[in-house]
Coordinates of C-alpha atoms in Angstrom, one line a residue:
Chain A
X167 CA 125.6 -29.9 -175.5
X168 CA 122.9 -32.1 -175.8
X169 CA 119.5 -31.0 -177.4
X170 CA 117.7 -34.1 -176.1
X171 CA 114.1 -34.1 -175.0
X172 CA 113.5 -36.1 -171.9
X173 CA 109.9 -37.0 -172.4
X174 CA 109.1 -36.1 -176.0
X175 CA 105.6 -37.9 -175.6
X176 CA 104.5 -35.2 -173.0
X177 CA 106.7 -32.3 -174.1
X178 CA 105.8 -32.4 -177.6
X179 CA 102.1 -33.0 -177.5
X180 CA 99.6 -31.4 -179.8
X181 CA 97.8 -28.5 -178.0
X182 CA 94.4 -30.0 -178.2
X183 CA 95.6 -33.3 -176.6
X184 CA 97.3 -31.5 -174.0
X185 CA 94.3 -29.5 -173.1
X186 CA 92.2 -32.6 -173.0
X187 CA 94.6 -34.1 -170.7
X188 CA 94.7 -31.0 -168.4
X189 CA 90.9 -30.8 -168.3
X190 CA 90.9 -34.5 -167.4
X191 CA 93.5 -34.1 -164.7
X192 CA 91.7 -30.8 -163.5
X193 CA 88.4 -32.6 -162.8
X194 CA 90.2 -35.4 -160.9
X195 CA 92.1 -33.0 -158.7
X196 CA 88.9 -30.9 -157.9
X197 CA 87.2 -34.2 -157.0
X198 CA 90.2 -35.4 -155.0
X199 CA 90.4 -32.1 -153.1
X200 CA 86.7 -32.0 -152.5
X201 CA 86.9 -35.4 -150.8
X202 CA 90.2 -35.3 -149.0
X203 CA 90.9 -31.7 -147.9
X204 CA 88.2 -30.1 -145.5
X205 CA 89.6 -26.7 -146.3
X206 CA 89.1 -27.0 -150.0
X207 CA 85.8 -28.8 -149.6
X208 CA 84.5 -25.7 -147.9
X209 CA 85.8 -23.4 -150.2
X210 CA 84.5 -25.4 -153.2
X211 CA 81.1 -25.7 -151.7
X212 CA 80.9 -21.8 -151.1
X213 CA 81.9 -21.4 -154.6
X214 CA 79.2 -23.9 -155.9
X215 CA 82.0 -25.7 -157.8
X216 CA 82.2 -29.5 -158.2
X217 CA 84.1 -31.7 -160.3
X218 CA 81.3 -32.5 -162.8
X219 CA 80.5 -29.1 -163.3
X220 CA 83.9 -28.3 -164.9
X221 CA 83.2 -28.7 -168.5
X222 CA 86.1 -26.8 -170.1
X223 CA 89.6 -25.5 -168.9
X224 CA 88.2 -21.9 -168.5
X225 CA 85.7 -23.3 -166.0
X226 CA 88.6 -23.0 -163.7
X227 CA 87.8 -19.4 -163.0
X228 CA 85.1 -20.4 -160.5
X229 CA 87.4 -22.1 -158.3
X230 CA 88.7 -19.7 -155.5
X231 CA 92.3 -18.8 -155.4
X232 CA 94.6 -20.2 -152.7
X233 CA 97.4 -17.8 -151.1
X234 CA 100.4 -18.3 -149.0
X235 CA 98.4 -17.0 -146.2
X236 CA 96.1 -19.9 -146.5
X237 CA 99.3 -22.3 -146.0
X238 CA 100.3 -20.3 -142.9
X239 CA 96.7 -20.1 -141.4
X240 CA 96.6 -24.0 -141.7
X241 CA 100.1 -24.6 -140.5
X242 CA 101.5 -27.2 -140.4
X243 CA 99.2 -29.8 -142.0
X244 CA 95.9 -28.2 -142.3
X245 CA 95.9 -28.4 -146.2
X246 CA 97.3 -31.9 -146.5
X247 CA 95.1 -34.7 -148.0
X248 CA 97.0 -37.7 -146.6
X249 CA 97.8 -38.9 -143.1
X250 CA 101.6 -38.4 -142.1
X251 CA 102.1 -42.1 -142.7
X252 CA 101.6 -41.6 -146.4
X253 CA 104.1 -38.8 -146.6
X254 CA 107.7 -39.7 -147.5
X255 CA 109.0 -36.0 -147.3
X256 CA 108.4 -32.6 -145.7
X257 CA 110.0 -29.3 -146.8
X258 CA 109.4 -25.9 -145.3
X259 CA 110.4 -22.5 -146.3
X260 CA 111.6 -19.7 -144.0
X261 CA 108.9 -18.2 -141.8
X262 CA 110.2 -14.7 -141.7
X263 CA 107.0 -13.0 -141.2
X264 CA 105.0 -15.9 -139.4
X265 CA 104.5 -19.5 -139.7
X266 CA 106.8 -21.3 -142.1
X267 CA 105.2 -22.8 -145.2
X268 CA 105.1 -26.4 -145.0
X269 CA 104.6 -28.7 -147.8
X270 CA 104.8 -32.5 -147.9
X271 CA 105.2 -35.3 -150.7
X272 CA 103.9 -38.9 -151.3
X273 CA 105.9 -41.4 -153.1
X274 CA 104.1 -40.6 -156.3
X275 CA 104.5 -36.8 -155.6
X276 CA 108.3 -37.2 -155.3
X277 CA 108.3 -39.3 -158.4
X278 CA 106.5 -36.6 -160.7
X279 CA 109.0 -33.9 -159.2
X280 CA 111.8 -35.8 -160.1
X281 CA 110.1 -36.3 -163.5
X282 CA 109.5 -32.5 -164.0
X283 CA 113.2 -31.7 -162.9
X284 CA 114.7 -34.4 -165.2
X285 CA 112.8 -32.3 -168.0
X286 CA 114.1 -29.0 -167.3
X287 CA 117.6 -30.1 -166.6
X288 CA 117.8 -32.0 -169.9
X289 CA 116.3 -29.0 -171.8
X290 CA 119.2 -27.0 -170.3
X291 CA 121.5 -29.4 -171.8
X292 CA 122.6 -31.7 -168.7
X293 CA 122.8 -35.7 -169.5
X294 CA 124.1 -38.6 -167.9
X295 CA 127.6 -37.5 -168.6
X296 CA 127.2 -34.3 -166.6
X297 CA 129.0 -33.8 -163.2
X298 CA 127.0 -31.3 -161.4
X299 CA 127.6 -29.3 -158.1
X300 CA 124.7 -28.5 -156.1
X301 CA 125.4 -25.1 -154.2
X302 CA 121.9 -24.6 -152.9
X303 CA 121.7 -25.1 -148.9
X304 CA 120.0 -28.5 -148.5
X305 CA 118.3 -27.7 -145.3
X306 CA 114.5 -27.5 -145.3
X307 CA 114.4 -25.7 -148.6
X308 CA 113.3 -27.6 -152.0
X309 CA 115.9 -26.1 -154.3
X310 CA 118.8 -28.6 -153.6
X311 CA 117.0 -31.9 -153.1
X312 CA 114.7 -31.1 -155.9
X313 CA 117.3 -30.5 -158.6
X314 CA 119.5 -33.5 -156.7
X315 CA 116.7 -36.0 -157.5
X316 CA 115.9 -34.8 -160.9
X317 CA 119.7 -34.8 -161.9
X318 CA 120.0 -38.3 -160.5
X319 CA 117.1 -39.4 -162.5
X320 CA 118.6 -38.4 -165.8
X321 CA 121.9 -40.3 -164.7
X322 CA 124.1 -37.1 -164.0
X323 CA 126.7 -37.5 -161.3
X324 CA 125.6 -35.3 -158.5
X325 CA 127.8 -33.5 -156.0
X326 CA 126.0 -32.2 -153.3
X327 CA 128.4 -29.4 -151.9
X328 CA 125.5 -27.4 -150.5
X329 CA 126.0 -23.7 -150.1
X330 CA 128.8 -21.7 -148.5
X331 CA 132.6 -22.7 -148.3
X332 CA 133.6 -21.1 -151.6
X333 CA 137.2 -22.1 -151.8
X334 CA 136.1 -25.7 -151.2
X335 CA 133.4 -25.5 -154.0
X336 CA 136.2 -24.3 -156.4
X337 CA 138.5 -27.0 -155.3
X338 CA 135.8 -29.5 -156.1
X339 CA 135.0 -27.9 -159.3
X340 CA 138.5 -28.3 -160.4
X341 CA 139.5 -31.5 -159.2
X342 CA 136.0 -33.3 -160.2
X343 CA 136.0 -31.4 -163.5
X344 CA 132.6 -30.4 -162.8
X345 CA 130.5 -29.5 -165.8
X346 CA 127.3 -27.9 -164.5
X347 CA 126.5 -26.0 -161.2
X348 CA 123.1 -25.4 -159.4
X349 CA 123.2 -22.1 -157.7
X350 CA 121.7 -18.7 -157.5
X351 CA 122.7 -16.2 -159.9
X352 CA 124.5 -14.2 -157.5
X353 CA 126.2 -16.9 -155.8
X354 CA 127.2 -18.3 -159.2
X355 CA 128.7 -14.8 -159.9
X356 CA 130.4 -14.6 -156.5
X357 CA 132.1 -17.9 -157.2
X358 CA 133.4 -16.7 -160.6
X359 CA 134.8 -13.5 -158.7
X360 CA 136.4 -16.0 -156.0
X361 CA 137.9 -17.9 -158.8
X362 CA 139.4 -15.0 -160.6
X363 CA 140.8 -13.9 -157.2
X364 CA 142.6 -17.3 -156.7
X365 CA 143.5 -17.2 -160.5
X366 CA 147.3 -16.6 -159.6
X367 CA 147.2 -20.1 -158.0
X368 CA 144.7 -22.0 -159.9
X369 CA 144.2 -20.6 -163.5
X370 CA 140.8 -20.2 -164.9
X371 CA 141.4 -22.9 -167.5
X372 CA 141.4 -25.5 -164.5
X373 CA 137.6 -25.0 -164.5
X374 CA 135.4 -27.1 -166.9
X375 CA 132.2 -25.6 -166.1
X376 CA 129.9 -25.4 -169.2
X377 CA 126.3 -25.0 -167.8
X378 CA 124.6 -23.0 -164.9
X379 CA 121.3 -24.2 -163.7
X380 CA 120.5 -20.9 -161.8
X381 CA 117.3 -20.4 -160.1
X382 CA 115.7 -19.4 -156.6
X383 CA 116.0 -15.7 -157.4
X384 CA 115.7 -13.4 -160.6
X385 CA 118.3 -13.1 -163.1
X386 CA 118.3 -10.3 -165.8
X387 CA 119.6 -10.9 -169.1
X388 CA 122.4 -8.5 -168.3
X389 CA 123.3 -10.5 -165.2
X390 CA 123.3 -13.5 -167.1
X391 CA 125.9 -12.2 -169.7
X392 CA 128.1 -11.0 -167.0
X393 CA 128.1 -14.5 -165.2
X394 CA 128.9 -16.0 -168.5
X395 CA 131.6 -13.6 -169.2
X396 CA 133.0 -13.9 -165.7
X397 CA 133.3 -17.8 -166.1
X398 CA 134.1 -17.4 -169.8
X399 CA 134.8 -20.7 -171.7
X400 CA 131.4 -20.8 -173.2
X401 CA 129.7 -21.1 -169.9
X402 CA 125.9 -21.2 -170.6
X403 CA 123.5 -20.0 -168.0
X404 CA 120.0 -21.2 -167.9
X405 CA 117.0 -20.0 -165.8
X406 CA 114.5 -22.4 -164.0
X407 CA 111.5 -21.7 -162.1
X408 CA 109.4 -23.4 -159.2
X409 CA 108.4 -22.9 -155.6
X410 CA 107.9 -25.3 -152.6
X411 CA 104.2 -24.7 -152.9
X412 CA 104.3 -26.2 -156.2
X413 CA 106.8 -29.2 -155.5
X414 CA 110.0 -27.1 -155.8
X415 CA 112.2 -26.4 -158.8
X416 CA 111.1 -28.0 -162.1
X417 CA 107.9 -26.3 -162.8
X418 CA 109.6 -24.7 -165.8
X419 CA 112.9 -24.2 -167.3
X420 CA 114.6 -22.8 -170.3
X421 CA 115.9 -25.0 -173.2
X422 CA 119.0 -24.1 -175.2
X423 CA 116.9 -21.5 -177.2
X424 CA 116.5 -19.6 -174.0
X425 CA 113.2 -17.9 -175.2
X426 CA 111.3 -18.5 -172.1
X427 CA 110.9 -21.2 -169.5
X428 CA 109.1 -24.3 -170.9
X429 CA 106.3 -25.3 -168.3
X430 CA 105.5 -28.9 -167.6
X431 CA 102.1 -28.3 -168.6
X432 CA 100.6 -31.8 -168.1
X433 CA 101.6 -31.1 -164.4
X434 CA 100.7 -27.5 -164.0
X435 CA 98.0 -25.5 -165.5
X436 CA 99.0 -21.8 -165.5
X437 CA 96.8 -18.6 -165.6
X438 CA 97.9 -15.0 -165.7
X439 CA 95.7 -12.6 -163.6
X440 CA 95.4 -8.9 -162.8
X441 CA 97.0 -8.8 -159.3
X442 CA 95.0 -6.0 -157.9
X443 CA 91.6 -7.1 -159.1
X444 CA 92.1 -10.8 -159.4
X445 CA 90.6 -10.9 -162.8
X446 CA 92.0 -13.4 -165.3
X447 CA 93.9 -11.9 -168.1
X448 CA 94.0 -12.9 -171.8
X449 CA 96.7 -15.2 -173.0
X450 CA 99.8 -13.4 -173.6
X451 CA 99.1 -10.7 -171.0
X452 CA 101.7 -9.7 -168.3
X453 CA 100.5 -10.0 -164.8
X454 CA 100.4 -12.5 -161.7
X455 CA 101.1 -16.1 -162.3
X456 CA 98.4 -18.4 -160.8
X457 CA 99.2 -22.2 -160.8
X458 CA 97.2 -25.3 -160.4
X459 CA 99.5 -28.3 -159.6
X460 CA 97.4 -31.0 -161.4
X461 CA 99.3 -34.1 -160.1
X462 CA 100.2 -32.9 -156.7
X463 CA 98.3 -34.9 -154.0
X464 CA 100.0 -34.6 -150.6
X465 CA 99.2 -31.1 -150.4
X466 CA 97.3 -30.1 -153.8
X467 CA 97.2 -26.5 -155.0
X468 CA 94.3 -25.2 -156.7
X469 CA 94.8 -21.8 -158.3
X470 CA 97.9 -21.0 -156.0
X471 CA 98.8 -17.2 -156.3
X472 CA 102.4 -17.1 -156.9
X473 CA 102.8 -13.4 -156.6
X474 CA 105.3 -13.6 -159.5
X475 CA 104.8 -11.1 -162.4
X476 CA 105.3 -12.8 -166.0
X477 CA 103.5 -13.7 -169.0
X478 CA 103.1 -16.8 -171.1
X479 CA 103.9 -17.6 -174.7
X480 CA 102.0 -20.6 -176.4
X481 CA 103.8 -20.6 -179.5
X482 CA 105.7 -23.9 -180.1
X483 CA 109.5 -23.3 -179.7
X484 CA 112.3 -24.0 -182.0
X485 CA 113.7 -26.8 -179.8
X486 CA 110.8 -28.8 -180.7
X487 CA 108.8 -28.7 -177.3
X488 CA 105.2 -27.6 -177.7
X489 CA 104.8 -26.8 -174.1
X490 CA 104.1 -23.1 -173.2
X491 CA 107.0 -20.9 -172.2
X492 CA 107.0 -18.4 -169.4
X493 CA 108.9 -15.0 -169.4
X494 CA 111.5 -14.6 -166.8
X495 CA 109.9 -13.4 -163.6
X496 CA 109.6 -9.5 -164.2
X497 CA 109.0 -8.9 -160.5
X498 CA 107.1 -9.9 -157.4
X499 CA 103.8 -8.3 -157.0
X500 CA 104.5 -7.9 -153.1
X501 CA 108.3 -7.2 -153.6
X502 CA 107.4 -4.4 -156.0
X503 CA 108.4 -1.0 -154.5
X504 CA 106.0 1.9 -154.5
X505 CA 108.1 4.9 -154.6
X506 CA 106.3 8.2 -155.1
X507 CA 103.4 6.2 -156.7
X508 CA 105.6 4.7 -159.3
X509 CA 106.4 0.7 -159.4
X510 CA 109.8 -0.1 -159.1
X511 CA 111.4 -3.7 -159.4
X512 CA 114.9 -4.2 -158.2
X513 CA 115.5 -6.0 -161.5
X514 CA 115.0 -2.7 -163.5
X515 CA 117.9 -1.3 -161.4
X516 CA 119.9 -4.1 -162.0
X517 CA 119.5 -4.0 -165.7
X518 CA 120.4 -0.5 -165.7
X519 CA 123.8 -1.1 -163.8
X520 CA 125.1 -3.9 -165.7
X521 CA 127.5 -2.9 -168.6
X522 CA 129.0 -0.2 -166.3
X523 CA 132.4 -1.8 -165.6
X524 CA 133.5 0.8 -162.9
X525 CA 131.3 -0.9 -160.4
X526 CA 130.8 -4.3 -158.9
X527 CA 127.6 -6.3 -159.7
X528 CA 126.5 -5.9 -156.4
X529 CA 123.9 -3.2 -155.4
X530 CA 121.4 -2.2 -152.7
X531 CA 118.4 -0.1 -152.9
X532 CA 117.6 2.0 -149.7
X533 CA 114.2 3.6 -149.6
X534 CA 113.5 6.4 -146.9
X535 CA 110.8 8.7 -146.2
X536 CA 112.1 12.3 -145.9
X537 CA 109.3 14.6 -144.8
X538 CA 106.3 13.4 -147.0
X539 CA 108.4 12.2 -150.0
X540 CA 110.1 8.9 -150.6
X541 CA 113.6 8.8 -151.6
X542 CA 115.6 5.9 -153.2
X543 CA 119.2 5.6 -152.9
X544 CA 121.1 3.2 -155.0
X545 CA 124.3 2.0 -153.5
X546 CA 127.0 0.6 -155.9
X547 CA 130.5 -0.4 -155.3
X548 CA 133.2 1.5 -156.9
X549 CA 136.1 -0.8 -158.1
X550 CA 137.8 1.2 -160.8
X551 CA 141.1 2.9 -159.2
X552 CA 141.8 4.6 -162.5
X553 CA 139.1 7.0 -161.7
X554 CA 140.9 8.3 -158.6
X555 CA 143.1 10.9 -160.5
X556 CA 140.3 13.3 -161.2
X557 CA 137.2 14.2 -159.1
X558 CA 135.5 14.9 -162.3
X559 CA 135.6 11.1 -163.6
X560 CA 133.9 9.9 -160.4
X561 CA 131.3 12.5 -160.5
X562 CA 130.9 11.8 -164.4
X563 CA 130.4 7.9 -163.2
X564 CA 128.0 8.9 -160.6
X565 CA 126.0 11.0 -163.1
X566 CA 126.0 8.1 -165.7
X567 CA 124.5 5.6 -163.3
X568 CA 122.0 8.1 -162.2
X569 CA 121.0 8.8 -165.9
X570 CA 120.9 5.1 -166.6
X571 CA 118.6 4.3 -163.6
X572 CA 116.5 7.5 -163.8
X573 CA 115.8 6.6 -167.4
X574 CA 114.4 3.3 -166.7
X575 CA 112.7 4.0 -163.5
X576 CA 111.2 7.5 -164.3
X577 CA 111.8 8.7 -160.8
X578 CA 114.7 10.8 -159.1
X579 CA 117.3 8.8 -157.2
X580 CA 120.4 9.3 -155.5
X581 CA 123.4 7.3 -156.5
X582 CA 126.0 6.5 -153.8
X583 CA 129.4 5.1 -154.7
X584 CA 130.7 2.9 -151.9
X585 CA 133.7 1.0 -151.3
X586 CA 134.3 -2.7 -152.5
X587 CA 132.8 -5.5 -150.5
X588 CA 130.8 -3.1 -148.3
X589 CA 127.4 -4.3 -149.8
X590 CA 126.5 -7.8 -148.2
X591 CA 127.0 -10.8 -150.3
X592 CA 124.5 -13.6 -150.3
X593 CA 124.7 -17.3 -150.7
X594 CA 121.0 -17.8 -150.7
X595 CA 118.4 -15.2 -152.1
X596 CA 119.7 -11.9 -152.3
X597 CA 118.2 -9.0 -150.2
X598 CA 118.6 -6.1 -152.4
X599 CA 116.2 -3.7 -150.8
X600 CA 116.3 -1.8 -147.5
X601 CA 112.8 0.0 -146.8
X602 CA 113.2 2.4 -143.8
X603 CA 110.0 4.0 -144.5
X604 CA 108.0 2.6 -141.6
X605 CA 111.1 2.9 -139.2
Chain B
X47 CA 162.6 11.5 -160.6
X48 CA 158.8 10.4 -159.9
X49 CA 157.3 9.8 -156.5
X50 CA 154.8 6.9 -156.1
X51 CA 151.5 8.4 -154.8
X52 CA 148.7 6.1 -153.6
X53 CA 145.1 7.4 -154.0
X54 CA 142.4 5.6 -152.1
X55 CA 138.8 5.5 -152.6
X56 CA 137.0 6.1 -149.3
X57 CA 133.4 6.5 -148.1
X58 CA 132.6 9.6 -146.3
X59 CA 131.6 7.9 -143.0
X60 CA 132.6 8.2 -139.4
X61 CA 135.7 6.3 -138.6
X62 CA 136.7 5.1 -142.1
X63 CA 139.8 7.4 -142.0
X64 CA 140.6 5.8 -138.5
X65 CA 140.5 2.5 -139.9
X66 CA 142.5 2.9 -142.9
X67 CA 145.3 4.6 -141.0
X68 CA 145.2 2.0 -138.4
X69 CA 145.5 -0.5 -141.2
X70 CA 148.7 1.3 -142.4
X71 CA 150.1 1.6 -138.8
X72 CA 149.6 -2.1 -138.3
X73 CA 152.0 -2.9 -141.1
X74 CA 154.6 -0.3 -140.0
X75 CA 153.8 2.0 -143.0
X76 CA 154.8 5.5 -142.2
X77 CA 152.9 8.3 -144.0
X78 CA 155.1 11.2 -145.4
X79 CA 152.5 13.5 -146.8
X80 CA 148.8 13.1 -147.2
X81 CA 145.9 15.0 -148.8
X82 CA 142.0 14.3 -148.6
X83 CA 139.6 15.9 -151.1
X84 CA 135.8 15.1 -150.4
X85 CA 132.4 15.7 -151.4
X86 CA 129.4 14.8 -149.3
X87 CA 129.4 11.0 -150.1
X88 CA 133.1 10.0 -150.9
X89 CA 136.6 11.3 -150.6
X90 CA 140.1 10.5 -152.1
X91 CA 142.7 10.1 -149.7
X92 CA 146.2 10.6 -151.3
X93 CA 149.3 9.5 -149.5
X94 CA 153.0 9.4 -150.0
X95 CA 154.3 6.6 -147.8
X96 CA 157.9 5.4 -147.0
X97 CA 157.1 2.0 -148.7
X98 CA 154.8 2.3 -151.5
X99 CA 155.2 -1.5 -152.5
X100 CA 154.3 -2.8 -149.2
X101 CA 151.5 -0.3 -148.9
X102 CA 150.2 -1.3 -152.4
X103 CA 150.2 -5.0 -151.4
X104 CA 148.1 -4.4 -148.2
X105 CA 145.5 -2.5 -149.9
X106 CA 145.2 -5.1 -152.6
X107 CA 144.8 -7.8 -149.9
X108 CA 142.2 -5.6 -148.1
X109 CA 140.1 -5.1 -151.5
X110 CA 140.1 -1.3 -151.3
X111 CA 139.8 0.6 -154.5
X112 CA 142.9 2.5 -155.1
X113 CA 145.5 3.7 -157.6
X114 CA 149.3 4.2 -157.9
X115 CA 150.3 7.4 -160.0
X116 CA 153.6 9.2 -160.5
X117 CA 153.8 12.5 -159.0
X118 CA 156.5 15.2 -158.8
X119 CA 158.0 16.5 -155.6
X120 CA 159.6 19.8 -155.7
X121 CA 161.9 21.3 -152.9
X122 CA 161.8 25.0 -152.4
X123 CA 163.4 27.4 -150.0
X124 CA 160.8 28.5 -147.5
X125 CA 160.6 32.2 -148.5
X126 CA 157.8 34.3 -149.9
X127 CA 157.6 33.9 -153.7
X128 CA 159.4 30.8 -153.9
X129 CA 156.1 29.0 -155.0
X130 CA 155.1 31.7 -157.3
X131 CA 158.3 31.4 -159.2
X132 CA 157.6 27.6 -159.9
X133 CA 154.0 28.2 -160.9
X134 CA 155.1 30.8 -163.3
X135 CA 157.7 28.5 -164.9
X136 CA 155.0 25.9 -165.3
X137 CA 152.4 28.5 -166.5
X138 CA 154.7 29.8 -169.1
X139 CA 155.2 26.3 -170.7
X140 CA 151.6 25.6 -170.7
X141 CA 151.5 23.1 -167.9
X142 CA 148.6 22.8 -165.8
X143 CA 148.6 21.2 -162.3
X144 CA 145.6 18.8 -161.5
X145 CA 146.4 19.1 -157.9
X146 CA 149.0 19.7 -155.3
X147 CA 149.8 19.8 -151.7
X148 CA 152.7 20.8 -149.6
X149 CA 154.5 20.4 -146.4
X150 CA 157.5 21.7 -144.7
X151 CA 160.5 19.2 -144.5
X152 CA 161.9 18.9 -140.8
X153 CA 165.5 19.3 -141.8
X154 CA 167.6 22.1 -140.4
X155 CA 167.7 23.7 -143.9
X156 CA 164.1 24.6 -143.8
X157 CA 162.5 24.2 -147.1
X158 CA 158.9 23.5 -148.2
X159 CA 158.0 20.3 -150.5
X160 CA 155.3 20.3 -153.0
X161 CA 153.8 17.3 -154.2
X162 CA 152.2 17.9 -157.7
X163 CA 150.3 15.9 -160.3
X164 CA 150.4 17.0 -163.8
X165 CA 149.3 15.6 -167.2
X166 CA 152.7 15.6 -168.7
X167 CA 155.2 14.3 -166.1
X168 CA 158.2 14.2 -168.5
X169 CA 157.9 17.5 -169.9
X170 CA 157.1 19.1 -166.5
X171 CA 160.5 17.7 -165.3
X172 CA 162.2 19.3 -168.2
X173 CA 160.6 22.7 -167.4
X174 CA 161.4 22.6 -163.7
X175 CA 165.1 21.6 -164.7
X176 CA 165.6 24.5 -167.0
X177 CA 164.2 26.7 -164.4
X178 CA 166.7 25.4 -162.0
X179 CA 163.9 24.3 -159.6
X180 CA 164.9 21.2 -157.3
X181 CA 163.1 18.1 -157.7
X182 CA 163.3 15.5 -155.0
X183 CA 164.4 11.9 -155.7
X184 CA 162.1 9.0 -154.6
X185 CA 164.3 7.9 -151.8
X186 CA 164.7 11.5 -150.5
X187 CA 161.0 11.8 -150.1
X188 CA 160.2 8.2 -148.8
X189 CA 163.0 8.7 -146.0
X190 CA 162.2 12.2 -145.2

């Protein structure tokens, strides 16, 4: 696999040079927002911030945060800085709880976005020799087209299969000798499961996959190992990160060292804050990621609250890049479940479950309120027929899962063994939690 | 001398048993004997059917969690003490029974049939033979 660096000039900068560049970009951006977006003009004026008052990077703290709610309140184009004529693309995210989040791109924005994606897919090991299948739904989401353009930029051969139609996906993988796949972790695992089910007709050796560019939902180290083992043959999974408000995928991604996701820091200025108080935390601390998209123009983002919990490591990496690396997303500040006062992230349950071979990798959390107490039920699929001879073995499995999860979460749970394929499969973001407390 | 028994993992929810039995019926699979044990959450359905390979293929295609195991079928005259004698013979040889279930055969010569699952099937067969207990052959049970 390739250890190439797409843009060494930007990805291996000296820290001081990078920060000087970020400061210049930040001042430009603040000035641009002030002049072109009435929403920001008002916010900045209220906060008493102008571009010339920003003397160092930490002065960013005087700029108010921007939230997803701000995008919804200004639906569809209230935060845009340019007339529609200057837009060359519009994307939108699902609006399950209100207005969709609409974002736009100038030609320069698309160019920057492709550059960012080109860096992260190169870091993951893709090259102009790579045949890559994109299994994200194209639709209005940024995932598929973002990776698509970035991969085309590096000269890879892009196969836009989109999501679903698993047998066709597998057929193309075999017939095109596809090297890399862009998918959610759960769909990548599902594809592997499906490939194994068809192995009588099409042996696993017919697949040449060596790289997974997985994203759009979290992937624990345990799940990654499982995906790699299911595909076998040296399949290598990398994680990447982004969101439509910040162009899309491409903000950061793992290199072959897989020790955090390298941030395109000349484009994205990141901070970590305490989600509850909004206080900026020290470097290295774990908290909510806040991002300023320094180079975005169509819909600029000043201090956007991602709601994702992570931490950032500023040490240079063994791969040669000097850009900071963000830890895998630990949880969502708003997806976080509070059960009997304890913070619970679905990813914690997932890491407890993986390694237990008698169950499938699919699970579901059901939260209920019984009387005045919250209860958490963890539903897992029992797939090992050999346990059916003795009740004791099934009960032992149940106890083992119970113990593994309880040890991590620190709260009482109920484990339910359910039949295979009764937990819903997802081709997009997995919905692992059913919260029935307010019903 | 072994009989193939199918054990199926089922969730304890309304209608699930109806679905599984309907599935078997649709394939023309006849149930010879069955037993269900359950906890509040899940159960294990154990079946002796007329065509185990067909049932196995069906269950695999449907993606259910199941297993096939060898069990022993013992034929007994239907009279008081019949079972006790068999159990004594097994106990005397240190054989313990994991589980068993019984049904009466419909033939004119009325007798009971006991399906039993033991750790050491070979040894059990020897003990039963020495005790002159009748064990049923596969074809006999499947075609009852």
